[in-house]
Tab-separated table of C-alpha atoms in Angstrom:
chain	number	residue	atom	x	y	z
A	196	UNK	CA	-15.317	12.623	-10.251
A	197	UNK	CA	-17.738	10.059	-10.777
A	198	UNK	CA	-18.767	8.655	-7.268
A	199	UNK	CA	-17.785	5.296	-8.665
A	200	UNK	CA	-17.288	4.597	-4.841
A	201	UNK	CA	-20.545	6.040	-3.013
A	202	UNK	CA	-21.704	4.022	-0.623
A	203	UNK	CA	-18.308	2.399	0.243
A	204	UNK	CA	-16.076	2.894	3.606
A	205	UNK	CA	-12.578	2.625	2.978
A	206	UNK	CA	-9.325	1.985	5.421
A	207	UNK	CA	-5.830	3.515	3.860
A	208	UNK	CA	-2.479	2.705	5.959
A	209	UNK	CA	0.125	5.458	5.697
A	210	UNK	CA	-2.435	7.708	4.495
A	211	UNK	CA	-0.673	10.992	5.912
A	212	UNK	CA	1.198	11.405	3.197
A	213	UNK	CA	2.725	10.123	-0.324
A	214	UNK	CA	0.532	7.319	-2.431
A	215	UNK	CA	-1.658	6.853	0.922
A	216	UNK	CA	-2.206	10.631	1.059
A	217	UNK	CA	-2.960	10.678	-2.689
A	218	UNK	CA	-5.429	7.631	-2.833
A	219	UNK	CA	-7.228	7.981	0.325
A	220	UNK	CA	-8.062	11.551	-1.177
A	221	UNK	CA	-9.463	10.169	-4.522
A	222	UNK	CA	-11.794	7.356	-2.488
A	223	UNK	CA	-13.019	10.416	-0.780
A	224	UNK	CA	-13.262	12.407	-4.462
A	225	UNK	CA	-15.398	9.644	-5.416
A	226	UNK	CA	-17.656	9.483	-2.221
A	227	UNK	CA	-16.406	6.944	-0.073
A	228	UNK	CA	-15.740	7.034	3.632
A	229	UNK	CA	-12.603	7.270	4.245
A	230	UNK	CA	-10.139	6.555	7.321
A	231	UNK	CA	-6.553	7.810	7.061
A	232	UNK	CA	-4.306	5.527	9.192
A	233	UNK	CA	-1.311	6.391	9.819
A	234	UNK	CA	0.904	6.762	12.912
A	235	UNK	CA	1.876	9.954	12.031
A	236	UNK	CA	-1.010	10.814	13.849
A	237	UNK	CA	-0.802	14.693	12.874
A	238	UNK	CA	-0.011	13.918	9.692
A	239	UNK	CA	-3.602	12.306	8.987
A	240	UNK	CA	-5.495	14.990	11.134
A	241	UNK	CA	-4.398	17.018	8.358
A	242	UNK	CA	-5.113	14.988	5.547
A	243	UNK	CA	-8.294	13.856	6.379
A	244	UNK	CA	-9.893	17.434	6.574
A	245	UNK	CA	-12.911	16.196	4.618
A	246	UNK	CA	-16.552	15.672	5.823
A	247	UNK	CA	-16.416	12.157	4.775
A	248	UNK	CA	-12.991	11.698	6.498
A	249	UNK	CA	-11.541	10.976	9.721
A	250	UNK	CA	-7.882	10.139	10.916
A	251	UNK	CA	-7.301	6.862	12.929
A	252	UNK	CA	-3.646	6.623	14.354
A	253	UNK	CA	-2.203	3.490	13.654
A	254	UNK	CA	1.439	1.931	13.799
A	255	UNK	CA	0.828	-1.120	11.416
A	256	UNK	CA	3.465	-2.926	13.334
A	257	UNK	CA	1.277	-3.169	16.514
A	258	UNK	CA	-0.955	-5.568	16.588
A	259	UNK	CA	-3.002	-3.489	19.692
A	260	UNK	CA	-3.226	-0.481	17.880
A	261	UNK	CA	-4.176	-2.509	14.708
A	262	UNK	CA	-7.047	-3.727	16.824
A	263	UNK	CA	-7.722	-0.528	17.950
A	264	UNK	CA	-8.465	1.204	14.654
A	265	UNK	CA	-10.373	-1.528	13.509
A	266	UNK	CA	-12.735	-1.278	16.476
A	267	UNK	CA	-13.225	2.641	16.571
A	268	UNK	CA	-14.254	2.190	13.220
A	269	UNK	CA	-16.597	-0.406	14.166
A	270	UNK	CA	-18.189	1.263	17.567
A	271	UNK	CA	-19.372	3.996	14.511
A	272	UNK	CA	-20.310	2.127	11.969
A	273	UNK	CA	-17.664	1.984	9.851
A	274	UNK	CA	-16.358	-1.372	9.130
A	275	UNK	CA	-14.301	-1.278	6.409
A	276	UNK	CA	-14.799	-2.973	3.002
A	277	UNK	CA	-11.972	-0.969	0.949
A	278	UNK	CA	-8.645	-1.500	3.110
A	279	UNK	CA	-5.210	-0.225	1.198
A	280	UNK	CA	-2.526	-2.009	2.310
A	281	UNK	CA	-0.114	1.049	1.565
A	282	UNK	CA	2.232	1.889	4.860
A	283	UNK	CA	5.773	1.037	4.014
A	284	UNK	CA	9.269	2.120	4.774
A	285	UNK	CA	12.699	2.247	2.702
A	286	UNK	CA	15.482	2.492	4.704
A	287	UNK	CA	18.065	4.155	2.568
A	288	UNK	CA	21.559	4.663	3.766
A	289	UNK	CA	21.141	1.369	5.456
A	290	UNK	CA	19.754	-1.145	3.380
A	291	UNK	CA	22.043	-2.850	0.965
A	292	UNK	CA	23.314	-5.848	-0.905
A	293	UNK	CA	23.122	-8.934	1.512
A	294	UNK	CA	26.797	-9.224	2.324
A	295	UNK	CA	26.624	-5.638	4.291
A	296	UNK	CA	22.861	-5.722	5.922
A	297	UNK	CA	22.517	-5.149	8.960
A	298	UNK	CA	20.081	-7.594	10.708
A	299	UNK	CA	18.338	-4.721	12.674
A	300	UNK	CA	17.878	-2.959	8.856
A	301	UNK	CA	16.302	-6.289	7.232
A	302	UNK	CA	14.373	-6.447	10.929
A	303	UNK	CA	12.932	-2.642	10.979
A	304	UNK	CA	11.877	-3.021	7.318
A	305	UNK	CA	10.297	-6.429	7.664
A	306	UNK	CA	8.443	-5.437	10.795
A	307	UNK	CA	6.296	-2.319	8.826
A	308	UNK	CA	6.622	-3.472	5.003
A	309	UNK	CA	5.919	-7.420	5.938
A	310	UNK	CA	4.322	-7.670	9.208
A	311	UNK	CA	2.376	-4.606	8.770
A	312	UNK	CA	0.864	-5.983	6.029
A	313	UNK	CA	-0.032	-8.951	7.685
A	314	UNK	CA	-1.493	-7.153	10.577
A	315	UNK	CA	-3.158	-4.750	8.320
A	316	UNK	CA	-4.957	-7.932	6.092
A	317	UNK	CA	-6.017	-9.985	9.054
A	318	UNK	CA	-8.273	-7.616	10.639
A	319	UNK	CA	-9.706	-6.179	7.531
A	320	UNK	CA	-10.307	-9.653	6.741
A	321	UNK	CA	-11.860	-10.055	10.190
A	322	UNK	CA	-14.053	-6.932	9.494
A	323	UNK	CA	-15.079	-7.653	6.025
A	324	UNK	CA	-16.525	-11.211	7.458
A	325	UNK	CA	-19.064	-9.412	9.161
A	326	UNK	CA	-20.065	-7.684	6.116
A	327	UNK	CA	-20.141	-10.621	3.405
A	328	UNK	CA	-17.147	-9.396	1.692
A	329	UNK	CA	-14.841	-6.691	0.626
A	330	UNK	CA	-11.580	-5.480	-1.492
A	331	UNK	CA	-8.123	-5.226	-0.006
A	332	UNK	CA	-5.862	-3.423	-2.720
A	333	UNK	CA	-1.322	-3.844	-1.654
A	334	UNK	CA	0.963	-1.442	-2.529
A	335	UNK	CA	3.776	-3.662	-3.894
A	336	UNK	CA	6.942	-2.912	-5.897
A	337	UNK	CA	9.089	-3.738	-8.783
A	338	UNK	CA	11.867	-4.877	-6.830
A	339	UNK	CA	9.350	-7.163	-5.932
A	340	UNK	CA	9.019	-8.537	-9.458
A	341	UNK	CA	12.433	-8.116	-11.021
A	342	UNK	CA	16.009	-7.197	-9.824
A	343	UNK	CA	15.352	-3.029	-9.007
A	344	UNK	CA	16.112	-3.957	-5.724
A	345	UNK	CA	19.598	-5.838	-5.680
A	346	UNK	CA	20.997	-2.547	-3.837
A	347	UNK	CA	17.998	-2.738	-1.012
A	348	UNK	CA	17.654	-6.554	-0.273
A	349	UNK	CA	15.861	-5.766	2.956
A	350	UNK	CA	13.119	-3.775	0.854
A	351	UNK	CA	12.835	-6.062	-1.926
A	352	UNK	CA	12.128	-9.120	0.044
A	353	UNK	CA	9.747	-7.515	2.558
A	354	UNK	CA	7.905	-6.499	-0.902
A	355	UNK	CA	8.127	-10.057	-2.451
A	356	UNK	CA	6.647	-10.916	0.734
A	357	UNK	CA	3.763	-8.801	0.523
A	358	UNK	CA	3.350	-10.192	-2.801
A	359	UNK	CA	3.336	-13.557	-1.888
A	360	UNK	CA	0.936	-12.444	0.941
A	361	UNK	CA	-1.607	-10.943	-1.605
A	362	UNK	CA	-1.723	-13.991	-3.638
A	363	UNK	CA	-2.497	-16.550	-0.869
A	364	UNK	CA	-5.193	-14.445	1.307
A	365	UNK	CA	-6.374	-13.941	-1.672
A	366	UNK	CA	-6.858	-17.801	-2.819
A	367	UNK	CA	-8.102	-18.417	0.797
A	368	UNK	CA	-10.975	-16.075	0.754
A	369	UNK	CA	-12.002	-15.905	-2.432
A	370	UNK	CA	-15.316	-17.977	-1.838
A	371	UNK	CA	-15.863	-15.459	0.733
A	372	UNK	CA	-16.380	-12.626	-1.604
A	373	UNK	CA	-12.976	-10.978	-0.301
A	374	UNK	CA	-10.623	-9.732	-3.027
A	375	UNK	CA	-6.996	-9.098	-2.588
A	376	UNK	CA	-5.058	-7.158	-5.213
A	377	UNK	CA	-1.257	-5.711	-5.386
A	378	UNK	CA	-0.670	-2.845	-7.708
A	379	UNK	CA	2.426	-2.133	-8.453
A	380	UNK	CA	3.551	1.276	-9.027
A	381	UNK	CA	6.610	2.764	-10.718
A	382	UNK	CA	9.395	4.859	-9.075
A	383	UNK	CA	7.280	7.630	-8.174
A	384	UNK	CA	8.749	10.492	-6.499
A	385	UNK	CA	7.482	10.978	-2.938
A	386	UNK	CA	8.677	11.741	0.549
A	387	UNK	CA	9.852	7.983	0.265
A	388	UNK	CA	12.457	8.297	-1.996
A	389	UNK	CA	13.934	11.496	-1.895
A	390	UNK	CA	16.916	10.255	-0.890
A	391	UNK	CA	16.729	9.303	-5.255
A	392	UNK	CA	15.267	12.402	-5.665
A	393	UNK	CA	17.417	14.776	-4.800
A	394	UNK	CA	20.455	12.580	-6.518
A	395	UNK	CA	20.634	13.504	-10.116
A	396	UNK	CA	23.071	10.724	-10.669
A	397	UNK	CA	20.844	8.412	-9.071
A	398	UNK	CA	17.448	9.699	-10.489
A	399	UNK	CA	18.640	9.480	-14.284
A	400	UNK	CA	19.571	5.739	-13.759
A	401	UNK	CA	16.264	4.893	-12.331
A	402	UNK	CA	14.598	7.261	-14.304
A	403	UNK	CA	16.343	5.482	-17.541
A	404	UNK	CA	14.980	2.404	-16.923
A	405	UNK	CA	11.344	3.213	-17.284
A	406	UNK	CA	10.608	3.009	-20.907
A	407	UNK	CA	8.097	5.810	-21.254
A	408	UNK	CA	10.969	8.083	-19.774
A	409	UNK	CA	9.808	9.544	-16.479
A	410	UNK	CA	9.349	9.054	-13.200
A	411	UNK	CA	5.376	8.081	-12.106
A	412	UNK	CA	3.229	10.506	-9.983
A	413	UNK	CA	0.433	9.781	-7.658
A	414	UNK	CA	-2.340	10.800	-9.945
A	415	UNK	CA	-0.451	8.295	-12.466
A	416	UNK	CA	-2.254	5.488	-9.703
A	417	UNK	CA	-5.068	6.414	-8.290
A	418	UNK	CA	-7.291	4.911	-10.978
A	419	UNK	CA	-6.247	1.731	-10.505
A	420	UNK	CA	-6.929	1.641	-7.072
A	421	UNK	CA	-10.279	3.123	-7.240
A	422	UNK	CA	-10.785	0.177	-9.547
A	423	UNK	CA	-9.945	-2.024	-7.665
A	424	UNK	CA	-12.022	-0.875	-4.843
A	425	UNK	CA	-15.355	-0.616	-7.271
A	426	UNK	CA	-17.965	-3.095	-8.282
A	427	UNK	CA	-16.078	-2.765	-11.521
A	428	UNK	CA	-13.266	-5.302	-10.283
A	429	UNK	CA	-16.134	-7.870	-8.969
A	430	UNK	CA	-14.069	-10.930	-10.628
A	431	UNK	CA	-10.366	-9.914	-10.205
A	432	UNK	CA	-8.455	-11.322	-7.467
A	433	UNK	CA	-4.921	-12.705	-6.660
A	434	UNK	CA	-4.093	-10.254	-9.693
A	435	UNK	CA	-1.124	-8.158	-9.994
A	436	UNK	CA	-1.645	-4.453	-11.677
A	437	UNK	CA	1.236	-3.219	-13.126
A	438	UNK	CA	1.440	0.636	-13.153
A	439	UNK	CA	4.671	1.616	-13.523
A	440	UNK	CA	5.024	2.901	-16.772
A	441	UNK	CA	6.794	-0.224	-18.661
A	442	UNK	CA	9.520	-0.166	-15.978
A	443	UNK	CA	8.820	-4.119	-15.251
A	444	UNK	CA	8.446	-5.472	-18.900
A	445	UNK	CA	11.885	-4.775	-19.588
């Protein structure tokens, strides 16, 4: 590693496992401070075994326990100016086209995809006025982009949302020396989706519709995001950072 991110202290939401796990591990490769947040409080104990790591329990969806993270990290000097927007749920089984949702699916998924994101951007953006500035880097989605998600409407919209989201802090803050980003990876095989995983039927469809043929891994995406969290990304903001292998050029 290159400690392209010495020097910076970095926030990652659902960092116990998955992309979070796999990113927040990097920022530390590349010697960053780094909080795991995550409500799987256990979980990020684990992770964030690292001298330049600690684990903050959060459930995005909580505004007081938002609040809370942010100002443990602050009491120690640790305001953030990195925050991954990254926690996020699929509810498979349960979500589906619109004329079989369920309201409390579209609700549960909303409340941690959307409104954790929301929660998660307004006080890093609170923090990162204190500190003239900082980079907040979403973890969006293809079915955000194109129709992948006609089969998870619940999903798909909460990600279109975040999207949106990304686009419009990021226009608000801009001459504040905030940055807001959204990468968006491919179907990558984690503890998210092994519902697809384990579902050969399933995986080859998905799998088929990626043109360079497999599925993505985390190491496949945690350049980008270290990127996007380095000096090297001073002028991009409002962008969206395809990762996904081709899968939304199709």
């Amino acid at each position: 590693m290159t400690g392209r991110l010495t020097g910076r202290t970095a926030l990652v939401t659902g960092a116990a496992a998955g992309i979070g796990r796999a990113v927040a591990d990097r920022f530390v490769a590349e010697g960053a401070r780094v909080a795991y947040a995550d409500r799987d409080t256990a979980g990020a104990q684990a992770a964030a075994t690292a001298a330049t790591a600690r684990a903050v329990p959060m459930d995005v969806t909580d505004e007081s326990a938002v609040v809370a993270g942010f100002a443990a990290l602050a009491a120690d000097g640790w305001v953030p100016d990195v925050v991954v927007v990254n926690a996020g749920v699929q509810l498979f089984g349960q979500d589906a086209e619109i004329a079989d949702l369920d309201l409390d699916v579209w609700r549960r998924t909303h409340e941690v995809n959307l409104t954790g994101a929301f929660l998660s951007m307004k006080h890093a953006v609170r923090g990162m006025l204190t500190i003239g500035g900082g980079s907040i880097v979403l973890t969006g989605s293809p079915t955000a982009v194109r129709g992948e998600g006609r089969d998870f409407i619940a999903y798909a919209s909460s990600k279109a949302g975040m999207h949106g989201l990304g686009r419009t802090v990021a226009a608000a803050y801009a001459d504040r020396s905030i940055r807001v980003n959204t990468v968006v990876p491919p179907y990558t095989e984690t503890g998210l989706v092994s519902t697809i995983a384990t579902d050969p039927a399933a995986r080859a469809a998905i799998v088929g519709r990626i043109p360079m043929g497999r599925p993505g891994t985390v190491a496949d995406l945690e350049g980008v995001y270290v990127f996007l969290a380095s000096d090297e990304s001073t002028f991009a903001t409002g962008g969206t950072f395809a990762v996904d292998g081709g899968m939304t050029t199709l």
